[in-house]
PDB file of C-alpha atoms in Angstrom:
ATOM      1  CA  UNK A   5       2.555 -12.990  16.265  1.00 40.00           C
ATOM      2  CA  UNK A   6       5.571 -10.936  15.740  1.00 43.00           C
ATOM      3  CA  UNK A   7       8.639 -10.622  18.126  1.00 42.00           C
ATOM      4  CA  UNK A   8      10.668  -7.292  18.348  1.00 40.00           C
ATOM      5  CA  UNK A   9       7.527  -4.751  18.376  1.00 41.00           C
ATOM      6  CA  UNK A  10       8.685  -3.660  21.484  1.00 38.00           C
ATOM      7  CA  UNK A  11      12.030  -3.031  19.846  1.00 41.00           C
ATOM      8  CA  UNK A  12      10.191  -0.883  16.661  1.00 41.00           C
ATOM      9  CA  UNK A  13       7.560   0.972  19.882  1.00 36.00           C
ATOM     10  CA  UNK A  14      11.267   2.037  21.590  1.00 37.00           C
ATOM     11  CA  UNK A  15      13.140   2.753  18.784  1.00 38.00           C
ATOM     12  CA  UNK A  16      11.754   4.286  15.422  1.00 41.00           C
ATOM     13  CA  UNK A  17       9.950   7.125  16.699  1.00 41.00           C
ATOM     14  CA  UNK A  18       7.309   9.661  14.805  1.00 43.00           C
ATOM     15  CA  UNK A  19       8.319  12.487  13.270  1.00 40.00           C
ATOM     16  CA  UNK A  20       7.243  15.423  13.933  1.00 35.00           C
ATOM     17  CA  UNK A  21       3.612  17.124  12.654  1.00 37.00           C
ATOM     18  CA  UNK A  22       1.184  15.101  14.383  1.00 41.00           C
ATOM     19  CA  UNK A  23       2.439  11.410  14.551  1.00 49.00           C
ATOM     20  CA  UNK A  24       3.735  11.957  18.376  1.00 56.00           C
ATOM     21  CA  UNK A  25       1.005  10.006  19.261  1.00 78.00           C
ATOM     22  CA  UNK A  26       1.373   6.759  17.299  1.00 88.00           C
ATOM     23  CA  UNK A  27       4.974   4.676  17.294  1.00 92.00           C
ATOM     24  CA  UNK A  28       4.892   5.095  13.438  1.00 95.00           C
ATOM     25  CA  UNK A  29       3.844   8.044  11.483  1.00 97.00           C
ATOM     26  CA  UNK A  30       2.841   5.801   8.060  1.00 98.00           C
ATOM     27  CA  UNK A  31       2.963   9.241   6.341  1.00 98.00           C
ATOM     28  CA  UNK A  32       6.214   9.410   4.751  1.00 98.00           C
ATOM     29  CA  UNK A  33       5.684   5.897   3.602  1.00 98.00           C
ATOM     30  CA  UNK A  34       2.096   6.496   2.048  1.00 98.00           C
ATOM     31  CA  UNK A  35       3.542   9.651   0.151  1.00 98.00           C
ATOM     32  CA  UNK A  36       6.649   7.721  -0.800  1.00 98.00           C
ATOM     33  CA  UNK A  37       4.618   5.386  -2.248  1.00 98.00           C
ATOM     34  CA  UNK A  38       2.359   7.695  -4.047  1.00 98.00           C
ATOM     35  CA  UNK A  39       5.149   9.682  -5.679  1.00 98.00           C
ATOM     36  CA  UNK A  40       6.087   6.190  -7.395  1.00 98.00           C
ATOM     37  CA  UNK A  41       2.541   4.875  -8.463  1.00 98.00           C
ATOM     38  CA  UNK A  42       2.049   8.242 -10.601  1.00 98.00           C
ATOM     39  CA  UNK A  43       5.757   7.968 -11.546  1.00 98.00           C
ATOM     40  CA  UNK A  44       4.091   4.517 -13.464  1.00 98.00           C
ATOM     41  CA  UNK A  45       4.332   4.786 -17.840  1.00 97.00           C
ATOM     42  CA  UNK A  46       1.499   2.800 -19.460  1.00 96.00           C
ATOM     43  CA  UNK A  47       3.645   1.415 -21.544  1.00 96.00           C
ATOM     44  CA  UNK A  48       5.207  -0.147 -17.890  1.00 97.00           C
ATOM     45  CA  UNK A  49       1.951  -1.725 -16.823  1.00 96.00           C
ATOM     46  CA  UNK A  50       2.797  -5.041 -18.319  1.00 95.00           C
ATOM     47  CA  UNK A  51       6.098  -5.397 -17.076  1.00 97.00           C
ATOM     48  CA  UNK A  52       7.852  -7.366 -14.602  1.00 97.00           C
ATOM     49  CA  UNK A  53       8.069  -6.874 -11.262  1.00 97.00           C
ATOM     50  CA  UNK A  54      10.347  -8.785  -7.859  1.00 96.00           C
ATOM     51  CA  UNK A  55       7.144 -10.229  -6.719  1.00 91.00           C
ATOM     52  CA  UNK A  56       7.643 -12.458 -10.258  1.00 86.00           C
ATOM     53  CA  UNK A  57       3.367 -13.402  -9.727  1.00 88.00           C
ATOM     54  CA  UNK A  58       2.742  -9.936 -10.768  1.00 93.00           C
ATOM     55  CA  UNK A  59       2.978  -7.912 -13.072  1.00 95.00           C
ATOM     56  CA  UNK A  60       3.086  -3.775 -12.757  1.00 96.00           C
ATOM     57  CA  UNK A  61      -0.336  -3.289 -13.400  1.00 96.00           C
ATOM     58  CA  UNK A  62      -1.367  -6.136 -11.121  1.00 95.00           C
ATOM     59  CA  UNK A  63       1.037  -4.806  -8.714  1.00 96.00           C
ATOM     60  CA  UNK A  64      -0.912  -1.569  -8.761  1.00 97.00           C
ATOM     61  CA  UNK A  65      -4.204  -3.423  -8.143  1.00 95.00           C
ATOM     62  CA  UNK A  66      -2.736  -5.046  -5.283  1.00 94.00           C
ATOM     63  CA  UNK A  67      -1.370  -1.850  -3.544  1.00 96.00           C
ATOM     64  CA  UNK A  68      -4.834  -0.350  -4.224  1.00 95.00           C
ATOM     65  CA  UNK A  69      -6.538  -3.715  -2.430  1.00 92.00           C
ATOM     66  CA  UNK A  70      -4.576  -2.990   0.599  1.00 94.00           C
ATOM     67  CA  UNK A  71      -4.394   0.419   0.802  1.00 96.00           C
ATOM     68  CA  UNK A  72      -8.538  -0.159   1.181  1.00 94.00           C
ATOM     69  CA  UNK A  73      -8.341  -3.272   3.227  1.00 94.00           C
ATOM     70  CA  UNK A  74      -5.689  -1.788   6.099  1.00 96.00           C
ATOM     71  CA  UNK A  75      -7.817   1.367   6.743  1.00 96.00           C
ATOM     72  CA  UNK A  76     -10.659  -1.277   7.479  1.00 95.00           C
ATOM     73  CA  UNK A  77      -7.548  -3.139   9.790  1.00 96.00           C
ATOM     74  CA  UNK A  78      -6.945   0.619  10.832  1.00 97.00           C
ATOM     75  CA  UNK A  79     -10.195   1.115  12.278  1.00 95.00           C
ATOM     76  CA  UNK A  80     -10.878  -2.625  13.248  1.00 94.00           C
ATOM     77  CA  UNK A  81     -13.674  -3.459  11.141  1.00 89.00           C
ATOM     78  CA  UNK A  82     -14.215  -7.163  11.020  1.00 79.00           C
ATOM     79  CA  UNK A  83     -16.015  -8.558   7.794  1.00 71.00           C
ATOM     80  CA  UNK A  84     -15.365  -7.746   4.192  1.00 67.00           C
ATOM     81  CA  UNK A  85     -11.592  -7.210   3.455  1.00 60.00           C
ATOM     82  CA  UNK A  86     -10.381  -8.034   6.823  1.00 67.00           C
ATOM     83  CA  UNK A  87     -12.187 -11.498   7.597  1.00 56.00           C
ATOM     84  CA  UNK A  88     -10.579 -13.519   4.476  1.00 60.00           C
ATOM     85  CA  UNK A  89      -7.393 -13.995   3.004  1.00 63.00           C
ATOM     86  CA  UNK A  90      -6.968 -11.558  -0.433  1.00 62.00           C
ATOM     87  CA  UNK A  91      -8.225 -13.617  -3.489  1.00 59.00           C
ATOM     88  CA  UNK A  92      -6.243 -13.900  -6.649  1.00 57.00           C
ATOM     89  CA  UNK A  93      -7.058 -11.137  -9.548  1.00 57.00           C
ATOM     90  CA  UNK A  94      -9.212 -12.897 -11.553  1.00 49.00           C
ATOM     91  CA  UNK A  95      -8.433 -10.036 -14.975  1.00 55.00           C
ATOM     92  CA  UNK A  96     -10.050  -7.233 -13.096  1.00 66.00           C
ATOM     93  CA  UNK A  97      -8.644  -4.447 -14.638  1.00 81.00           C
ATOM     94  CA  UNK A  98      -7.333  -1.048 -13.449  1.00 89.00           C
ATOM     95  CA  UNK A  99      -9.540   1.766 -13.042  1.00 90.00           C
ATOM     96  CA  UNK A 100      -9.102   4.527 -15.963  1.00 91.00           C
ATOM     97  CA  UNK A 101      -8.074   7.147 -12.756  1.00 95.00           C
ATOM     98  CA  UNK A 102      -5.672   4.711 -11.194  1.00 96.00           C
ATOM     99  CA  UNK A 103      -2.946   7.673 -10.890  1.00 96.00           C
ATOM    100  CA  UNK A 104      -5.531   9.683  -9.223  1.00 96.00           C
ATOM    101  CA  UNK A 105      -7.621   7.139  -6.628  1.00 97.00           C
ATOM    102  CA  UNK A 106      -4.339   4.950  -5.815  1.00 98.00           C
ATOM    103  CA  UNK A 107      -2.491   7.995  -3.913  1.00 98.00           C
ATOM    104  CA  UNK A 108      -5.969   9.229  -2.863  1.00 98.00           C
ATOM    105  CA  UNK A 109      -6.307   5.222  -1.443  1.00 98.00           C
ATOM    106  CA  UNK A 110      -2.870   5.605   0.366  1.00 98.00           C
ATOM    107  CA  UNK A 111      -3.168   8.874   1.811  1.00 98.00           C
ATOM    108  CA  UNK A 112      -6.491   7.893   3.215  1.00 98.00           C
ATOM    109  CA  UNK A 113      -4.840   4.574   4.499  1.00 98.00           C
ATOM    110  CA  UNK A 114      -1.948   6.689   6.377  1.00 98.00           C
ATOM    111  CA  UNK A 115      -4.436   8.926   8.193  1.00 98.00           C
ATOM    112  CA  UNK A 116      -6.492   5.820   9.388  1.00 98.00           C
ATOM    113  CA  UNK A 117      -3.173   4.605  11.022  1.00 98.00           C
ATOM    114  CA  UNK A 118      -2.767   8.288  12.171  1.00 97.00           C
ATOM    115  CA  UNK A 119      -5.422   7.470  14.936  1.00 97.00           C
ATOM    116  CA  UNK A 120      -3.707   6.468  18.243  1.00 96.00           C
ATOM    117  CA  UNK A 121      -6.474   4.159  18.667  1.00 96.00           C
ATOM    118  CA  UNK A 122      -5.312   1.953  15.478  1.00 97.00           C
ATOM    119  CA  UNK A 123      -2.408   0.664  17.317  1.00 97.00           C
ATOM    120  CA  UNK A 124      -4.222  -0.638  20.321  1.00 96.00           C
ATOM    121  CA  UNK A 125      -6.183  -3.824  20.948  1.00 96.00           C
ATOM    122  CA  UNK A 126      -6.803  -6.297  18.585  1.00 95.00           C
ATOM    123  CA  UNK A 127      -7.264  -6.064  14.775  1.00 95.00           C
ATOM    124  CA  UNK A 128      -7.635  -8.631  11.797  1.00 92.00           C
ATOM    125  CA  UNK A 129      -6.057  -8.371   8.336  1.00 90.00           C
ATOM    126  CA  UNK A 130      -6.078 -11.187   6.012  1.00 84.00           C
ATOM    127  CA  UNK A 131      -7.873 -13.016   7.820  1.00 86.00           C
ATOM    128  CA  UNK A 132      -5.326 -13.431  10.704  1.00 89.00           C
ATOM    129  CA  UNK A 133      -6.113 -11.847  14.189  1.00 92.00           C
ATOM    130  CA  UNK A 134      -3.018  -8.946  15.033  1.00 92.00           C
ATOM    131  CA  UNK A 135      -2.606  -6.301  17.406  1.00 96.00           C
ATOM    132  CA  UNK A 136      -2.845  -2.979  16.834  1.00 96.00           C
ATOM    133  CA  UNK A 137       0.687  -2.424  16.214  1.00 96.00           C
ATOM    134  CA  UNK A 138       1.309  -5.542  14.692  1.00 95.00           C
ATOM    135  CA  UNK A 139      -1.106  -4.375  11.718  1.00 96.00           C
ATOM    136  CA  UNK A 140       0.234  -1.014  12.065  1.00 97.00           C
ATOM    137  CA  UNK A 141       3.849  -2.448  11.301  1.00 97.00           C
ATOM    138  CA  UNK A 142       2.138  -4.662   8.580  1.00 96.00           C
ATOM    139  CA  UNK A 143       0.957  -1.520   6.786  1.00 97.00           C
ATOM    140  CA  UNK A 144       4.047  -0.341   6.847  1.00 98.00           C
ATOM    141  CA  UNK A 145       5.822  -2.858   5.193  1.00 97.00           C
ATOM    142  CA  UNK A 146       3.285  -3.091   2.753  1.00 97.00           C
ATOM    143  CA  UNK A 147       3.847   0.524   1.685  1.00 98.00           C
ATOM    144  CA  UNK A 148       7.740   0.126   2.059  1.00 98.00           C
ATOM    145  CA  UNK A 149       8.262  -2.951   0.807  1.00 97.00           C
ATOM    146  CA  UNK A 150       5.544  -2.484  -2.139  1.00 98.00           C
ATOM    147  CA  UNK A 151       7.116   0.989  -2.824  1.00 98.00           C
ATOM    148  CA  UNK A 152      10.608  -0.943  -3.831  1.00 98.00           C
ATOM    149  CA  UNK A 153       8.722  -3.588  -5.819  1.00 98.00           C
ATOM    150  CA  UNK A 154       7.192  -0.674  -7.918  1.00 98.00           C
ATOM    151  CA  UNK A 155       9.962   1.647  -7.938  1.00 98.00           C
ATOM    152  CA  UNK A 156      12.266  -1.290  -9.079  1.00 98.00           C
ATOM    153  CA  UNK A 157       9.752  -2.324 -11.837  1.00 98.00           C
ATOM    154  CA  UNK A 158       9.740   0.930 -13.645  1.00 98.00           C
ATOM    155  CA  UNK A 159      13.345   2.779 -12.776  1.00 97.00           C
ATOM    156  CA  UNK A 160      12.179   5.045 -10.541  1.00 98.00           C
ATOM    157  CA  UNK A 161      14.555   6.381  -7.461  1.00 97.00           C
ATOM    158  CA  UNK A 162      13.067   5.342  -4.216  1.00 98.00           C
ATOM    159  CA  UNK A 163      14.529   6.438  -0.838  1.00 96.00           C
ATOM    160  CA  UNK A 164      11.850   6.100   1.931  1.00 97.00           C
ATOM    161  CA  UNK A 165      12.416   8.287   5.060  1.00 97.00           C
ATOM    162  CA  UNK A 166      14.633   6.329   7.994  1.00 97.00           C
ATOM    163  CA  UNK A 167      12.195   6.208  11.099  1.00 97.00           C
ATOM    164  CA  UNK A 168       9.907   3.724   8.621  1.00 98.00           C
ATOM    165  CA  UNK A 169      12.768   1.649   7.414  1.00 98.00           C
ATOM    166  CA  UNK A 170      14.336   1.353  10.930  1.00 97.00           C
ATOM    167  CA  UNK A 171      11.005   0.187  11.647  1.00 97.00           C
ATOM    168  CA  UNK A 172       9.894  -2.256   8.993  1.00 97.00           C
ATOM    169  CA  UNK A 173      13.592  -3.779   9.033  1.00 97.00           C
ATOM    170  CA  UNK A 174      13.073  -4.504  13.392  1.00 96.00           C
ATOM    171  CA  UNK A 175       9.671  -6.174  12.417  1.00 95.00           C
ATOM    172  CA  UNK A 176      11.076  -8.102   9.529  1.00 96.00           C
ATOM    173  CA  UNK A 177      14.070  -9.331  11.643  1.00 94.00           C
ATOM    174  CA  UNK A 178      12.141 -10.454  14.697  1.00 91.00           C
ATOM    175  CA  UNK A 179       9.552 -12.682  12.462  1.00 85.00           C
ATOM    176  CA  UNK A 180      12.898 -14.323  10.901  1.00 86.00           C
ATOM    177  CA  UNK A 181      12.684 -18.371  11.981  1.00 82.00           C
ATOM    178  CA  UNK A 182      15.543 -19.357  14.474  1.00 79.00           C
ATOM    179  CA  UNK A 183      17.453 -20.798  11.759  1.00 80.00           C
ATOM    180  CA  UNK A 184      17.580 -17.203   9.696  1.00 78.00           C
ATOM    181  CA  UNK A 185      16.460 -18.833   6.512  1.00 86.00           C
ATOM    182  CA  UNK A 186      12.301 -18.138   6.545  1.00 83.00           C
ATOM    183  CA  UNK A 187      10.812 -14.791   6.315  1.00 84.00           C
ATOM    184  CA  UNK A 188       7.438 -13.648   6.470  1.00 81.00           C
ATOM    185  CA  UNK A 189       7.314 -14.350   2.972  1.00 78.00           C
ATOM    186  CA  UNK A 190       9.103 -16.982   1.965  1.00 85.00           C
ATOM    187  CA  UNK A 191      12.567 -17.665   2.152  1.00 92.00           C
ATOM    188  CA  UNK A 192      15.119 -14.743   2.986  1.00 94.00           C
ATOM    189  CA  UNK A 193      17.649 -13.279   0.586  1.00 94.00           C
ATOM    190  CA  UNK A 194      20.894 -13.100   2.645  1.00 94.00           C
ATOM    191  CA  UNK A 195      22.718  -9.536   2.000  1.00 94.00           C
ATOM    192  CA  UNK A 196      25.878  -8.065   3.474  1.00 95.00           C
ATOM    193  CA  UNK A 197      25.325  -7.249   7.097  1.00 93.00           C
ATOM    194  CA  UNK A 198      26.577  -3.675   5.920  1.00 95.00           C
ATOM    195  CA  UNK A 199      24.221  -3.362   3.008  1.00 97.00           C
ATOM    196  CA  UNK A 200      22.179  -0.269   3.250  1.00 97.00           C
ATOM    197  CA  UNK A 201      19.011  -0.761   5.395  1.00 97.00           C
ATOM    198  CA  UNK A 202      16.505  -0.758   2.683  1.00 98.00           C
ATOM    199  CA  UNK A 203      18.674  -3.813   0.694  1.00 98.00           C
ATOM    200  CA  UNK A 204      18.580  -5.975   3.862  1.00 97.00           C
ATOM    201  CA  UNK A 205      14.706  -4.778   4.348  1.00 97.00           C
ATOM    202  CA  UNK A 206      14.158  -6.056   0.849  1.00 97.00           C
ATOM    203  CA  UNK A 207      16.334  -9.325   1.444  1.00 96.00           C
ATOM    204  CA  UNK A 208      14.239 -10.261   4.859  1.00 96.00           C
ATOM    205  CA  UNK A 209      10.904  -9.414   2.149  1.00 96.00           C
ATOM    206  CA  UNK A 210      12.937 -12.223   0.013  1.00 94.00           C
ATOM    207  CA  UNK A 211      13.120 -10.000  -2.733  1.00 95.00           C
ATOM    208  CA  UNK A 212      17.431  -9.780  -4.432  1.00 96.00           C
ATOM    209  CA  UNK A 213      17.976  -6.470  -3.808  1.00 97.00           C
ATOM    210  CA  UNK A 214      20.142  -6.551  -7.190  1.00 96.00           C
ATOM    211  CA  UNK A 215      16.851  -7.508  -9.388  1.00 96.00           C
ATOM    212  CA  UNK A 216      16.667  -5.664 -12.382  1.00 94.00           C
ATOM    213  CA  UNK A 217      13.712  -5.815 -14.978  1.00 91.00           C
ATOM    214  CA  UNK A 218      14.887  -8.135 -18.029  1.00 88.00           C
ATOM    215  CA  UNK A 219      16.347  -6.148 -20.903  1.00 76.00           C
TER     216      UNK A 219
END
């Protein structure tokens, strides 16, 4: 599904503390992420956000749908929230402990990716069939890419650790159509080849790394 895996399994690397053992250690990432989602004011929930379908506190709900679904990925459960494409939010609402349960949600989903075994064999997410470490590198750009989206949203600094954006950036560039203009989701924001790393991550998401929320 995705070309340049080999180049992420080579080159990002686990840090150390127990993620020898896995060519991502989804960790960092899942804390990152955390630290932003309690960062969240409720007088924020309703506003904007780069993916311009939701809005923060839908943006929350999503990040809580997949931090439950990619465990199941992690662990390679077939059926409910792996067998099927993620529906629209039909006004489900947050739960009242959302700053508790979402970081509980993603630290569970990094320790399910912790498992050697997660990144072997075959998987399904979304309804799509992936290997291991294609939904391990999925997750992780979930929680990266997700992370900005948030941290953008409400003003919050946001400086994930380098082994995950070295790695989310090599799968985002390999699943980049010959003619450099379609990303995995949707059409790529071009950015200065120098940009920092996490601007052209964001560009190959085809999010503008410049996006602001309105005055």
């Amino acid at each position: 599904m995705v070309d340049g895996v080999s180049d992420v399994m080579s080159g990002a690397g686990a840090g150390p503390g127990g993620g020898e053992d896995v060519p991502v250690d989804l960790r960092p990432a899942a804390r990152r992420a955390a630290a932003v989602v309690t960062g969240v004011g409720d007088d924020q929930l309703g506003a904007p956000t780069p993916c311009t379908e939701f809005a923060v506190r839908d943006l929350l709900r999503h990040i809580g749908q997949l931090a439950v679904g990619l465990q199941r990925t992690a662990r390679k459960e077939v059926g409910e929230g792996t067998a099927e494409a993620p529906v629209p939010f039909s006004g489900e609402q947050l739960p009242d402990d959302w700053r508790e349960s979402l970081p509980h949600s993603l630290a569970d989903l990094a320790v399910a990716w912790s498992a050697p075994d997660a990144w072997t064999g075959s998987t399904q997410a979304g309804g799509i069939t992936l290997t291991g470490t294609e939904g391990g590198l999925v997750t992780l750009d979930e929680l990266v890419v997700h992370g900005w989206d948030l941290a953008r949203a409400t003003g919050q600094e946001y400086e994930p650790d380098e082994p995950s954006l070295r790695a989310v950036h090599s799968f985002l560039a390999g699943a980049v159509a010959e003619d450099g203009e379609q990303g995995i989701f949707g059409p790529v924001v071009h950015v200065e080849a120098d940009a920092p790393l996490l601007d052209r991550i964001v560009g190959l998401a085809g999010r503008d790394p410049g996006w602001r929320p309105p005055s």
